[in-house]
Structure formats: C-alpha cells, structure tokens
Amino acid sequence: MQPWTSTALPQLPGQGPPLRLHDTAAGRVQPTAPGRTARMYVCGITPYDATHLGHAATYLAFDLVHRYWRDAGHQVHYVQNVTDVDDPLLERAIRDQDDWVVLGMRETALFREDMEALRVLPPRDFVGAVEAIGEIVEVVAKLLACGAAYRIDDPGYPDVYFDHRAAPHFGSESGYDTNTMIRLAAERGGDPQRPGKRHPLDALMWRTAREGEPSWDSELGAGRPGWHVECCAIGLNRLGTSFDVQGGGSDLIFPHHEFSAAHAEALTGQYPMARNYVHTGMIGLNGEKMSKSKGNLVFVSRLRADQVDPMALRLALLSDHYRTDRSWNTGMLDTAVSRLERWREAVARPAGASADDAIELIRAYLANDLDTVGALATVDAWATETLTRRAHDVDGPALVRTAVDALLGIAL
Ligand code: ZN
C-alpha cells in the first residue's frame, strides 16, 4: 500500500542520550540499542472506526520514537500493517450493508489523511494483509510442516491452529498466567472454547473458506489468514528477527503480540522477535472506556471537520505519558490550544531565552521513556522566560521552533 506523505524533518545540532523505553517483557525501562538502521514494527489498524483518539495516541507515541532515533542519526526502517481482512471488518461491513473491500479502502484513506494532518512520519513499508497473503501462507505452511501448527479436528472446517507449546518462550512477552491468557483470549477475538483444539489457548492461523466470506486459494486450501500470523510474516520478512521495537496499544499485549512472537520463534528458532515490546495506554472519554460498543469514539476526522488545529490535537494527546490510561475531555483540547498559542507567540519573537539548555532537557526527557510531560513543561518554561524577561538570544526562537518540530512533530 502507498503510505501517506511525509512532512519535512528538520535537523537539529547535537544529539541526546540513547533512547530508553519500557519493555513489557522485561517489565522495566531499558535502553534501545539500534544499529545504523533502527527497526520498528507497529501494529496497524483494522480499517473501520478510523482514526479514533486511541489510534491517534498510539501512532503519535511511536512517531516520537521514530523522530528521536532520526535525531540521533539513525535511519529508521518502520513497518506498519493494515488488517484489511479479518472478522471485525467483515462484521462491520455486514452490519452496515457495505462492501468490505470498499469499507477497508475508505477507512484506510481516512487514516492516511489523519496521520498526515497530525504530522506522523510515514512507515517505509505500509502493508495490507490482503497483499501479504502469499507470504502469510508460506509461514503457515512451514509451521504445519514442522508440526508447530495443526489442522483442527473438524471435518467441516479443518482450520489451521498454532500449537502454543511449540514456542519455548511462550508467555514471556506478556508474563500472564494461563487463566489470564484464556480470559483475555476469549475477550479479544480468540476462541478458547472451540472443540477440536489441542489446547484452549492455541490460536487460529488459517481459516478455511466459509460460505459468504472472502477467501484465497492457496496450498493450504481456500481460506483467509489469522491476525497474529499476519504481523509475524509482514514483520519478519521486512525486519528480520530481534528487531528493535514492536509496538501497539496495551490491548495487544495478549494474545496478539504473544502469538506473533511465538509464531516467529517456532519459525526461525530465534528469540526474541522484538527486543522491546512497547505498549501505549488506553484513551477513555469523560471517565468511561472509549469503545465501539459504547458508541463513544471520538474521531480525528470529526475534530478536523470542526476546525480543530491538528497541532493542538497532537499537543493534547502528548500532554500525558504514553503508557498512562487516560480520559479524553474537551478541556484537554482547550489547554493545548492556549499552550500552542503561547509557544507560537514566543517563537515569533526576534530574540528569546537561550535554546541550548531547553533542547538538551527536551531530549533528556524524551530519552527517558518518552517523558512528554517533562518535555512539554520544558518548552513552557522556555516560552515563559522568552515572553516575560528581557531575552537577547537571537537564535533561541528559531532553534526552539526547530526542536519542537523535529522532536515533538509540532509545527509552530
Ligand atoms: Zn499486529
């Protein structure tokens, strides 16, 4: 798929300390140690209900990772998928009497527009599940051949499942116990109760064609792929094993990331699939969980249509730490609008406070597990000093404008 268009990324003088990120598997903040090219995979959307604020907050967090590595002189090989065939998409298409292909294309186009408006740097590879069917089939076929996958005992629909015991480190990404895993699998699209599986936890890899559902002919028989193997195939084929970051919302910790990692381990014999599993908090609305079932999703495109400045939205979503579960309210947007006005007023001054200390601090905060709260407060302090004291540094305003653009992605 065509990713969206990139905004220019200005260069800042100097660089900050190595980036440290919270790794779910290790349960602590640890340094990232990318090579010349940093490798990052972030799970993409299933294209319906795009782009709600939970989506936006997630891609903004990983945009900061992308920007920080670029600032540190790395190239970034960033891969993102689009789950453009899966149960939730098909269910939505049926509910709305829509064509699933048209629905997926329309929502993906909207997502691209939203990402561009929010100035998210695009992935190098933006890959739809449908266009990756061949490579997914190859992974499933190999796992079947080596006994890590099996056909379920169901003569009508002999779907292929992954035997989770084929991955020695299964469970190490989430750290959850078996009961928690079974509960979460049931809540998040898995089927622990389905008869004929070797173990309730085993996850679907290839769903045999059903009447009225899309399917593709393959050496596995006609069918369509499961979700976890989609990300495993797309990620490994572009980034190899042990890439630097796999990211997504905290609802992907299990089963999605656990199973993608387990497939990869069974396939390659290598562990881990990603060195850092990085997960973003959930966004609620006025104290409630934001979800499609509650019908209380807030969309980026709706706010844009209401003339909200995308930079204010970006700033509002960065104003709390990315791992915090948060509740959205319009007050957050109002605060961001005034903050943005103040920053813009300060960088428009012919001279300001010195930028050097501010930039060093912004980098230090971001390097510490993307502490945007600290980074934004640093810009606030610089703006206050510039606006309220006699400041003489003629380079200060332009440098801070560049830093806020390059590191935080906010155009002033
Ligand atoms: Zn994924």
Coordinates of C-alpha atoms and ligand atoms in Angstrom, one line a residue:
M1 CA 0.0 0.0 0.0
Q2 CA 1.0 3.6 -0.5
P3 CA 1.8 5.2 2.8
W4 CA 1.0 8.8 3.5
T5 CA 3.2 11.7 2.6
S6 CA 6.0 12.7 4.9
T7 CA 6.4 16.2 6.3
A8 CA 9.9 17.6 6.2
L9 CA 12.1 16.6 9.1
P10 CA 14.4 19.5 10.1
Q11 CA 17.9 18.7 11.6
L12 CA 18.9 19.9 15.0
P13 CA 22.5 20.5 16.1
G14 CA 23.9 17.9 18.5
Q15 CA 22.2 14.9 19.9
G16 CA 20.8 13.5 23.1
P17 CA 21.4 10.3 25.2
P18 CA 20.3 6.9 23.9
L19 CA 16.6 6.3 23.9
R20 CA 15.2 4.2 26.8
L21 CA 11.8 2.6 26.5
H22 CA 9.6 0.5 28.7
D23 CA 9.7 -3.2 27.6
T24 CA 6.6 -5.1 28.6
A25 CA 8.5 -8.4 28.5
A26 CA 11.2 -7.2 30.9
G27 CA 8.7 -5.1 32.9
R28 CA 11.1 -2.2 33.1
V29 CA 12.5 0.8 31.2
Q30 CA 15.6 -0.3 29.3
P31 CA 17.9 1.2 26.7
T32 CA 17.2 0.6 23.0
A33 CA 20.4 -0.2 21.1
P34 CA 19.6 0.1 17.4
G35 CA 22.2 -0.4 14.7
R36 CA 22.7 2.2 12.0
T37 CA 19.2 1.4 10.9
A38 CA 16.7 1.1 13.7
R39 CA 13.9 -1.4 13.0
M40 CA 10.4 -0.8 14.3
Y41 CA 7.1 -2.6 13.7
V42 CA 3.9 -1.0 14.9
C43 CA 0.6 -2.9 14.5
G44 CA -1.7 -1.0 12.2
I45 CA -5.4 -0.5 12.2
T46 CA -8.2 -2.8 11.2
P47 CA -9.8 -0.3 8.8
Y48 CA -13.1 0.6 10.4
D49 CA -13.8 3.3 13.0
A50 CA -10.5 5.0 11.9
T51 CA -9.0 7.1 13.3
H52 CA -10.2 7.4 16.8
L53 CA -8.2 9.1 19.5
G54 CA -6.9 5.8 20.9
H55 CA -5.4 5.0 17.5
A56 CA -4.0 8.5 17.2
A57 CA -2.3 8.5 20.6
T58 CA -0.6 5.2 19.8
Y59 CA 0.8 6.3 16.4
L60 CA 1.9 9.6 18.0
A61 CA 3.9 7.8 20.7
F62 CA 5.7 5.7 18.1
D63 CA 6.2 8.8 16.0
L64 CA 8.2 10.2 18.9
V65 CA 10.4 7.0 18.8
H66 CA 10.9 7.4 15.1
R67 CA 11.8 11.1 15.5
Y68 CA 14.1 10.5 18.4
W69 CA 16.1 7.9 16.5
R70 CA 16.3 10.1 13.4
D71 CA 17.6 12.9 15.6
A72 CA 20.2 10.5 17.0
G73 CA 21.4 9.9 13.4
H74 CA 19.8 6.5 12.7
Q75 CA 17.9 5.6 9.7
V76 CA 14.6 4.0 10.7
H77 CA 13.0 1.1 8.9
Y78 CA 9.4 1.4 10.1
V79 CA 6.8 -1.2 9.1
Q80 CA 3.1 -0.9 9.7
N81 CA 0.4 -3.3 8.6
V82 CA -3.3 -2.8 7.8
T83 CA -5.5 -5.7 8.8
D84 CA -7.7 -5.3 5.7
V85 CA -9.4 -8.7 6.1
D86 CA -10.5 -10.0 9.5
D87 CA -13.6 -10.8 11.4
P88 CA -14.3 -7.4 12.9
L89 CA -14.0 -5.7 9.5
L90 CA -16.3 -8.3 7.9
E91 CA -18.8 -8.0 10.7
R92 CA -18.9 -4.2 10.4
A93 CA -19.4 -4.5 6.6
I94 CA -22.4 -6.8 7.1
R95 CA -23.9 -4.6 9.8
D96 CA -23.7 -1.5 7.6
Q97 CA -24.6 -3.4 4.4
D98 CA -21.3 -2.2 3.0
D99 CA -18.8 -4.0 0.8
W100 CA -15.8 -5.0 3.0
V101 CA -13.3 -4.0 0.3
V102 CA -14.8 -0.6 -0.1
L103 CA -15.1 -0.1 3.7
G104 CA -11.5 -1.0 4.1
M105 CA -10.3 1.3 1.3
R106 CA -12.3 4.2 2.5
E107 CA -11.2 3.9 6.1
T108 CA -7.6 3.4 5.2
A109 CA -7.7 6.5 3.1
L110 CA -9.2 8.4 6.0
F111 CA -6.5 7.1 8.3
R112 CA -3.8 8.3 5.9
E113 CA -5.3 11.8 5.8
D114 CA -5.5 11.9 9.6
M115 CA -1.9 10.7 10.0
E116 CA -0.7 13.3 7.5
A117 CA -2.7 16.1 9.3
L118 CA -1.1 15.0 12.6
R119 CA 2.3 15.1 11.0
V120 CA 3.1 11.5 11.8
L121 CA 6.2 10.3 9.8
P122 CA 5.0 7.5 7.5
P123 CA 6.3 3.9 7.7
R124 CA 8.7 2.8 4.9
D125 CA 6.5 -0.3 4.4
F126 CA 2.8 0.1 4.8
V127 CA 1.4 -3.4 4.1
G128 CA -2.1 -4.7 3.8
A129 CA -3.0 -8.2 4.9
V130 CA -4.6 -8.9 1.5
E131 CA -1.4 -8.0 -0.4
A132 CA 0.6 -10.2 2.0
I133 CA -1.5 -13.4 1.7
G134 CA 1.2 -15.2 -0.2
E135 CA 3.9 -14.6 2.4
I136 CA 1.5 -15.4 5.3
V137 CA 0.6 -18.7 3.6
E138 CA 4.3 -19.5 3.4
V139 CA 4.7 -19.1 7.1
V140 CA 1.6 -21.2 8.0
A141 CA 2.7 -23.9 5.6
K142 CA 6.2 -24.0 7.2
L143 CA 4.8 -24.2 10.7
L144 CA 2.4 -27.0 9.6
A145 CA 5.3 -28.9 8.0
C146 CA 7.4 -28.7 11.2
G147 CA 4.5 -29.7 13.5
A148 CA 4.2 -26.3 15.2
A149 CA 0.8 -25.9 13.6
Y150 CA -2.0 -28.4 13.1
R151 CA -5.4 -28.8 11.5
I152 CA -8.2 -28.8 13.9
D153 CA -10.3 -31.9 14.3
D154 CA -13.4 -30.5 12.4
P155 CA -14.2 -32.2 9.1
G156 CA -16.4 -29.3 8.0
Y157 CA -13.8 -26.6 8.6
P158 CA -10.3 -28.0 9.2
D159 CA -8.8 -24.7 10.1
V160 CA -5.1 -24.4 11.0
Y161 CA -4.1 -23.6 14.6
F162 CA -0.8 -22.8 16.2
D163 CA 0.3 -25.2 19.0
H164 CA 1.5 -22.6 21.5
R165 CA 3.7 -25.2 23.2
A166 CA 5.9 -25.2 20.0
A167 CA 7.4 -21.9 21.2
P168 CA 9.7 -22.4 24.3
H169 CA 9.3 -18.8 25.4
F170 CA 5.5 -18.6 25.0
G171 CA 4.2 -16.4 27.8
S172 CA 7.4 -14.3 28.2
E173 CA 6.2 -11.3 26.3
S174 CA 3.0 -10.7 28.4
G175 CA 4.1 -12.5 31.6
Y176 CA 0.5 -13.5 32.1
D177 CA -0.6 -16.8 33.8
T178 CA -2.6 -19.4 31.8
N179 CA -6.0 -18.4 33.3
T180 CA -5.5 -14.7 32.5
M181 CA -4.4 -15.7 29.0
I182 CA -7.5 -17.8 28.5
R183 CA -9.8 -15.0 29.8
L184 CA -8.1 -12.4 27.6
A185 CA -8.1 -14.6 24.5
A186 CA -11.9 -15.0 24.9
E187 CA -12.4 -11.3 25.3
R188 CA -10.2 -10.3 22.4
G189 CA -11.3 -12.4 19.4
G190 CA -9.8 -15.8 20.4
D191 CA -11.8 -19.0 20.7
P192 CA -10.6 -20.9 23.8
Q193 CA -13.9 -22.8 23.9
R194 CA -13.8 -24.2 20.4
P195 CA -13.8 -28.0 20.4
G196 CA -11.1 -29.9 18.5
K197 CA -8.1 -27.9 19.5
R198 CA -5.2 -29.4 21.2
H199 CA -5.3 -26.7 23.9
P200 CA -7.7 -23.9 24.6
L201 CA -5.0 -21.2 24.1
D202 CA -4.0 -22.3 20.6
A203 CA -4.6 -19.5 18.1
L204 CA -6.1 -19.5 14.6
M205 CA -3.6 -19.2 11.7
W206 CA -5.7 -20.1 8.6
R207 CA -9.4 -20.1 8.5
T208 CA -10.9 -22.4 5.9
A209 CA -13.3 -20.7 3.4
R210 CA -16.9 -20.3 4.6
E211 CA -19.9 -19.5 2.5
G212 CA -20.3 -15.8 2.0
E213 CA -16.8 -14.9 3.4
P214 CA -13.8 -13.8 1.3
S215 CA -11.1 -16.4 0.7
W216 CA -8.0 -17.0 -1.3
D217 CA -6.8 -20.2 -2.9
S218 CA -3.5 -21.5 -1.6
E219 CA -1.5 -24.6 -0.8
L220 CA -3.4 -24.6 2.5
G221 CA -6.7 -24.8 0.6
A222 CA -9.1 -21.8 0.2
G223 CA -9.3 -19.6 3.2
R224 CA -8.0 -16.4 4.9
P225 CA -5.3 -15.7 7.4
G226 CA -5.5 -15.2 11.2
W227 CA -4.4 -11.9 12.6
H228 CA -1.3 -12.9 14.6
V229 CA 0.5 -14.7 11.8
E230 CA -0.2 -11.6 9.6
C231 CA 2.0 -9.4 11.7
C232 CA 4.6 -12.2 12.2
A233 CA 5.0 -12.7 8.4
I234 CA 5.0 -9.0 7.5
G235 CA 7.4 -8.1 10.3
L236 CA 9.9 -10.9 9.9
N237 CA 10.0 -10.6 6.1
R238 CA 11.0 -6.9 6.2
L239 CA 12.8 -6.5 9.5
G240 CA 14.3 -9.9 10.3
T241 CA 14.3 -11.3 13.8
S242 CA 15.2 -9.4 17.0
F243 CA 14.2 -6.1 15.7
D244 CA 14.3 -3.1 18.0
V245 CA 10.7 -2.3 18.8
Q246 CA 7.3 -3.9 18.4
G247 CA 4.5 -1.5 19.4
G248 CA 0.8 -1.2 19.8
G249 CA -1.9 -0.5 22.3
S250 CA -1.8 -2.3 25.7
D251 CA -4.8 -4.4 24.5
L252 CA -2.3 -6.1 22.0
I253 CA -0.1 -7.4 24.8
F254 CA -2.1 -10.6 24.7
P255 CA -3.0 -12.5 22.6
H256 CA -1.7 -10.6 19.6
H257 CA 1.9 -9.8 20.4
E258 CA 2.4 -13.0 22.4
F259 CA 1.3 -15.1 19.5
S260 CA 3.2 -13.1 16.8
A261 CA 6.3 -13.6 18.9
A262 CA 5.6 -17.3 19.4
H263 CA 5.0 -17.9 15.6
A264 CA 8.3 -16.2 14.9
E265 CA 10.2 -18.3 17.5
A266 CA 8.7 -21.5 16.2
L267 CA 9.5 -20.5 12.6
T268 CA 13.0 -19.2 13.0
G269 CA 14.3 -20.7 16.2
Q270 CA 15.4 -17.2 17.2
Y271 CA 14.2 -15.3 20.3
P272 CA 13.0 -12.7 20.8
M273 CA 11.1 -11.4 17.9
A274 CA 11.5 -7.8 19.2
R275 CA 13.9 -6.5 21.8
N276 CA 11.4 -4.0 23.2
Y277 CA 7.7 -4.6 23.4
V278 CA 6.3 -1.2 23.8
H279 CA 2.6 -0.6 24.7
T280 CA 0.5 2.5 24.9
G281 CA -2.3 3.2 27.4
M282 CA -6.0 3.3 26.5
I283 CA -7.9 6.5 25.9
G284 CA -11.3 6.8 27.5
L285 CA -14.0 9.5 27.3
N286 CA -15.1 11.5 30.3
G287 CA -14.1 8.7 32.6
E288 CA -15.6 5.8 30.5
K289 CA -13.7 3.4 28.3
M290 CA -13.9 4.6 24.7
S291 CA -15.2 1.7 22.6
K292 CA -17.1 0.9 19.5
S293 CA -19.7 -1.0 21.6
K294 CA -20.4 2.1 23.7
G295 CA -20.6 4.3 20.6
N296 CA -18.5 7.0 22.3
L297 CA -15.5 7.0 20.0
V298 CA -14.0 10.5 19.2
F299 CA -12.6 10.7 15.7
V300 CA -9.6 12.8 14.5
S301 CA -11.5 13.5 11.2
R302 CA -14.5 14.8 13.2
L303 CA -12.3 17.2 15.2
R304 CA -10.6 18.3 12.0
A305 CA -14.0 18.9 10.4
D306 CA -14.8 21.1 13.5
Q307 CA -11.8 23.2 12.6
V308 CA -9.6 21.9 15.5
D309 CA -6.0 22.6 14.7
P310 CA -4.3 19.2 14.3
M311 CA -1.3 20.6 16.1
A312 CA -3.4 21.3 19.2
L313 CA -4.8 17.8 19.0
R314 CA -1.3 16.4 18.7
L315 CA -0.2 18.5 21.7
A316 CA -3.2 17.4 23.7
L317 CA -2.5 13.8 23.1
L318 CA 1.2 14.2 24.0
S319 CA 0.4 16.1 27.2
D320 CA 0.2 12.9 29.3
H321 CA 2.6 10.0 29.4
Y322 CA 2.0 7.5 26.6
R323 CA 1.7 4.5 29.0
T324 CA -1.0 6.1 31.1
D325 CA -4.6 5.2 30.6
R326 CA -6.3 8.5 30.1
S327 CA -9.7 10.0 29.8
W328 CA -10.3 12.5 27.0
N329 CA -12.3 15.6 27.6
T330 CA -12.6 18.9 25.7
G331 CA -10.8 20.7 28.4
M332 CA -7.6 18.9 27.3
L333 CA -8.0 20.4 23.9
D334 CA -8.6 23.9 25.3
T335 CA -5.4 23.7 27.4
A336 CA -3.5 22.6 24.3
V337 CA -4.9 25.4 22.2
S338 CA -3.7 28.0 24.7
R339 CA -0.3 26.3 25.2
L340 CA 0.2 26.3 21.4
E341 CA -0.7 30.0 21.2
R342 CA 1.8 30.8 23.9
W343 CA 4.6 28.7 22.2
R344 CA 3.8 30.4 18.8
E345 CA 3.9 33.8 20.3
A346 CA 7.3 33.0 21.9
V347 CA 9.0 31.6 18.8
A348 CA 7.8 34.6 16.8
R349 CA 9.9 37.0 19.0
P350 CA 13.0 38.4 17.3
A351 CA 15.0 37.2 20.4
G352 CA 14.4 34.8 23.2
A353 CA 15.9 32.8 26.0
S354 CA 18.8 30.6 25.1
A355 CA 17.7 27.3 23.4
D356 CA 20.6 25.1 24.3
D357 CA 19.6 24.1 27.8
A358 CA 16.0 23.7 26.7
I359 CA 16.9 21.4 23.8
E360 CA 19.2 19.3 26.0
L361 CA 16.4 18.9 28.5
I362 CA 13.7 18.1 25.9
R363 CA 16.0 15.4 24.6
A364 CA 16.7 14.0 28.1
Y365 CA 13.0 13.8 28.9
L366 CA 12.2 12.1 25.7
A367 CA 15.1 9.7 26.0
N368 CA 13.6 8.6 29.4
D369 CA 10.7 6.5 28.1
L370 CA 9.2 9.4 26.1
D371 CA 8.5 11.7 29.1
T372 CA 6.4 14.1 27.1
V373 CA 5.1 15.7 30.3
G374 CA 8.6 16.9 31.1
A375 CA 9.4 17.8 27.5
L376 CA 6.3 20.0 27.2
A377 CA 6.9 21.6 30.5
T378 CA 10.4 22.5 29.3
V379 CA 9.0 24.3 26.3
D380 CA 6.5 26.0 28.6
A381 CA 9.4 27.3 30.8
W382 CA 11.4 28.5 27.8
A383 CA 8.3 30.3 26.4
T384 CA 7.6 32.0 29.8
E385 CA 11.2 33.2 30.0
T386 CA 11.1 34.5 26.5
L387 CA 7.8 36.3 26.9
T388 CA 8.4 37.7 30.4
R389 CA 12.0 38.6 30.7
R390 CA 14.5 40.6 28.6
A391 CA 15.9 37.9 26.4
H392 CA 18.7 38.5 24.0
D393 CA 19.5 35.3 22.2
V394 CA 18.6 35.9 18.5
D395 CA 18.9 32.2 17.6
G396 CA 16.8 31.0 20.5
P397 CA 13.3 31.2 19.0
A398 CA 14.3 29.6 15.7
L399 CA 16.1 26.8 17.4
V400 CA 13.2 26.0 19.8
R401 CA 10.8 26.1 16.8
T402 CA 13.1 23.5 15.0
A403 CA 13.4 21.4 18.2
V404 CA 9.6 21.3 18.7
D405 CA 9.1 20.3 15.1
A406 CA 11.9 17.7 14.9
L407 CA 11.4 16.0 18.2
L408 CA 7.7 16.6 19.0
G409 CA 6.4 16.9 15.5
I410 CA 4.6 20.1 16.2
A411 CA 4.7 22.9 13.6
L412 CA 4.7 26.3 15.3
Ligands
ZN1 ZN 0.0 -6.8 14.8

